[in-house]
Amino acid sequence: MTVLLVLSLNISAAFDTIDHSILLDRTSRDFGIHGCALSWLRSFVIDRHQYVAVGAHKSSPVSCTSGVPQGSVLGPLLFAMYVSPISNVIAVHSPRHHQYAAIRGRSTLC
């Protein structure tokens, strides 16, 4: 007998809550990304600033201390890497599974 379970989570602001140090540690430890590539990813997520602009008016910049850039091509991939330990929990129960992350029409399947 085959059993199919589909679990869909719509986590509000999930891409905004990614802890940079956990993401970079996991990227290195679990996915083997080191050296120049890790430095590039570090510069991509750390030391970013954002502001709100309406017409000619613009707010003061605020430092982004967590999250990945919204609408970026790497956002879904980095999120999937961040939540990858969920696979370990699922694997204990032996089902075949896939993880999927999407934002603004872009997606990553892990």
Coordinates of N, CA, C and O in Angstrom, one line a residue, residues 24-75:
L24 N 25.2 30.5 7.7 CA 26.6 30.4 7.2 C 27.2 29.1 7.8 O 28.0 28.4 7.1
D25 N 27.0 28.8 9.0 CA 27.5 27.6 9.7 C 27.0 26.4 9.0 O 27.8 25.5 8.6
R26 N 25.7 26.3 8.7 CA 25.1 25.2 8.1 C 25.6 25.1 6.6 O 25.8 24.0 6.1
T27 N 25.8 26.2 5.9 CA 26.3 26.2 4.6 C 27.6 25.5 4.5 O 27.9 24.7 3.6
S28 N 28.5 25.9 5.5 CA 29.8 25.3 5.5 C 29.8 23.8 6.0 O 30.4 23.0 5.3
R29 N 29.2 23.6 7.1 CA 29.2 22.2 7.7 C 28.4 21.2 6.9 O 28.9 20.1 6.7
D30 N 27.2 21.5 6.5 CA 26.3 20.5 5.9 C 26.5 20.5 4.4 O 26.2 19.4 3.8
F31 N 26.9 21.6 3.7 CA 26.9 21.6 2.3 C 28.3 21.8 1.7 O 28.5 21.8 0.5
G32 N 29.3 21.8 2.6 CA 30.7 21.9 2.2 C 31.2 23.1 1.4 O 32.1 23.0 0.6
I33 N 30.5 24.2 1.6 CA 30.9 25.4 1.0 C 31.9 26.2 1.9 O 31.6 26.5 3.0
H34 N 33.1 26.4 1.3 CA 34.2 27.0 2.1 C 34.9 28.1 1.3 O 34.5 28.3 0.1
G35 N 35.9 28.7 1.9 CA 36.7 29.6 1.1 C 36.0 30.8 0.5 O 35.2 31.4 1.1
C36 N 36.4 31.0 -0.7 CA 35.9 32.2 -1.5 C 34.4 32.1 -1.7 O 33.7 33.2 -1.5
A37 N 33.8 31.0 -1.9 CA 32.4 30.9 -2.1 C 31.6 31.2 -0.8 O 30.6 31.9 -0.8
L38 N 32.1 30.8 0.3 CA 31.5 31.1 1.6 C 31.6 32.6 1.9 O 30.7 33.2 2.4
S39 N 32.8 33.1 1.6 CA 33.0 34.6 1.8 C 32.0 35.4 0.9 O 31.5 36.4 1.4
W40 N 31.8 34.9 -0.3 CA 30.8 35.6 -1.1 C 29.4 35.6 -0.6 O 28.7 36.6 -0.5
L41 N 29.0 34.4 -0.1 CA 27.7 34.3 0.5 C 27.6 35.1 1.8 O 26.6 35.7 2.0
R42 N 28.7 35.2 2.6 CA 28.7 36.0 3.8 C 28.5 37.4 3.4 O 27.7 38.1 4.0
S43 N 29.1 37.9 2.4 CA 29.0 39.3 2.0 C 27.6 39.6 1.4 O 27.1 40.7 1.4
F44 N 27.0 38.5 0.9 CA 25.6 38.7 0.3 C 24.6 38.9 1.4 O 23.6 39.6 1.1
V45 N 24.7 38.2 2.5 CA 23.7 38.3 3.6 C 24.0 39.3 4.7 O 23.1 39.8 5.4
I46 N 25.3 39.5 5.0 CA 25.7 40.3 6.2 C 26.0 41.7 5.7 O 26.4 42.0 4.6
D47 N 25.7 42.7 6.6 CA 26.0 44.1 6.4 C 25.1 44.7 5.3 O 25.5 45.6 4.6
R48 N 23.9 44.3 5.3 CA 22.9 44.8 4.3 C 22.1 45.9 5.0 O 21.9 45.8 6.2
H49 N 21.6 46.8 4.2 CA 20.7 47.9 4.8 C 19.5 48.0 3.9 O 19.5 47.7 2.7
Q50 N 18.4 48.5 4.5 CA 17.1 48.7 3.7 C 16.5 50.0 4.1 O 16.7 50.5 5.2
Y51 N 15.7 50.5 3.2 CA 14.9 51.7 3.5 C 13.6 51.6 2.7 O 13.5 50.8 1.8
V52 N 12.7 52.5 3.1 CA 11.4 52.6 2.4 C 11.4 53.8 1.6 O 11.7 54.9 2.1
A53 N 11.0 53.8 0.3 CA 10.9 54.9 -0.5 C 9.5 55.1 -1.1 O 8.9 54.1 -1.6
V54 N 8.9 56.3 -0.9 CA 7.6 56.6 -1.5 C 7.7 57.9 -2.3 O 8.0 58.9 -1.7
G55 N 7.6 57.7 -3.6 CA 7.8 58.9 -4.4 C 9.3 59.4 -4.2 O 10.2 58.7 -4.3
A56 N 9.4 60.7 -3.9 CA 10.7 61.3 -3.7 C 11.2 61.2 -2.3 O 12.3 61.7 -1.9
H57 N 10.3 60.7 -1.4 CA 10.7 60.6 0.0 C 11.3 59.2 0.4 O 10.8 58.2 -0.2
K58 N 12.2 59.2 1.3 CA 13.0 58.0 1.6 C 13.2 58.0 3.1 O 13.7 59.0 3.7
S59 N 13.0 56.8 3.7 CA 13.3 56.7 5.2 C 14.8 56.6 5.4 O 15.6 56.3 4.4
S60 N 15.2 56.6 6.6 CA 16.6 56.4 7.0 C 16.9 54.9 6.8 O 16.1 54.1 7.1
P61 N 18.1 54.6 6.3 CA 18.5 53.2 6.2 C 18.5 52.4 7.6 O 18.9 53.0 8.6
V62 N 18.1 51.2 7.6 CA 18.1 50.3 8.7 C 18.9 49.1 8.4 O 18.8 48.5 7.3
S63 N 19.8 48.7 9.4 CA 20.6 47.5 9.2 C 19.7 46.2 9.2 O 18.8 46.1 10.0
C64 N 19.9 45.3 8.2 CA 19.2 44.0 8.2 C 20.1 43.0 9.0 O 21.1 42.6 8.5
T65 N 19.6 42.6 10.1 CA 20.4 41.7 11.0 C 20.0 40.3 10.8 O 20.6 39.4 11.4
S66 N 19.0 40.0 10.0 CA 18.6 38.6 9.7 C 17.9 38.6 8.3 O 17.6 39.7 7.7
G67 N 17.7 37.4 7.8 CA 17.0 37.3 6.5 C 17.9 37.3 5.3 O 19.1 37.5 5.4
V68 N 17.3 36.9 4.2 CA 18.0 37.0 2.9 C 17.2 38.0 2.0 O 16.0 38.2 2.2
P69 N 17.9 38.6 1.0 CA 17.3 39.6 0.2 C 16.0 39.0 -0.5 O 16.1 38.0 -1.2
Q70 N 14.9 39.7 -0.4 CA 13.6 39.3 -1.0 C 13.8 39.5 -2.5 O 14.3 40.5 -3.0
G71 N 13.2 38.5 -3.2 CA 13.2 38.6 -4.7 C 14.5 38.2 -5.3 O 14.7 38.2 -6.6
S72 N 15.5 37.8 -4.5 CA 16.8 37.4 -5.1 C 16.7 36.0 -5.6 O 15.9 35.2 -5.2
V73 N 17.6 35.6 -6.5 CA 17.6 34.3 -7.1 C 18.1 33.3 -6.0 O 17.6 32.1 -5.9
L74 N 19.0 33.7 -5.1 CA 19.5 32.9 -4.1 C 18.6 32.7 -2.9 O 18.8 31.8 -2.1
G75 N 17.6 33.6 -2.7 CA 16.8 33.5 -1.5 C 16.2 32.2 -1.3 O 16.3 31.6 -0.2

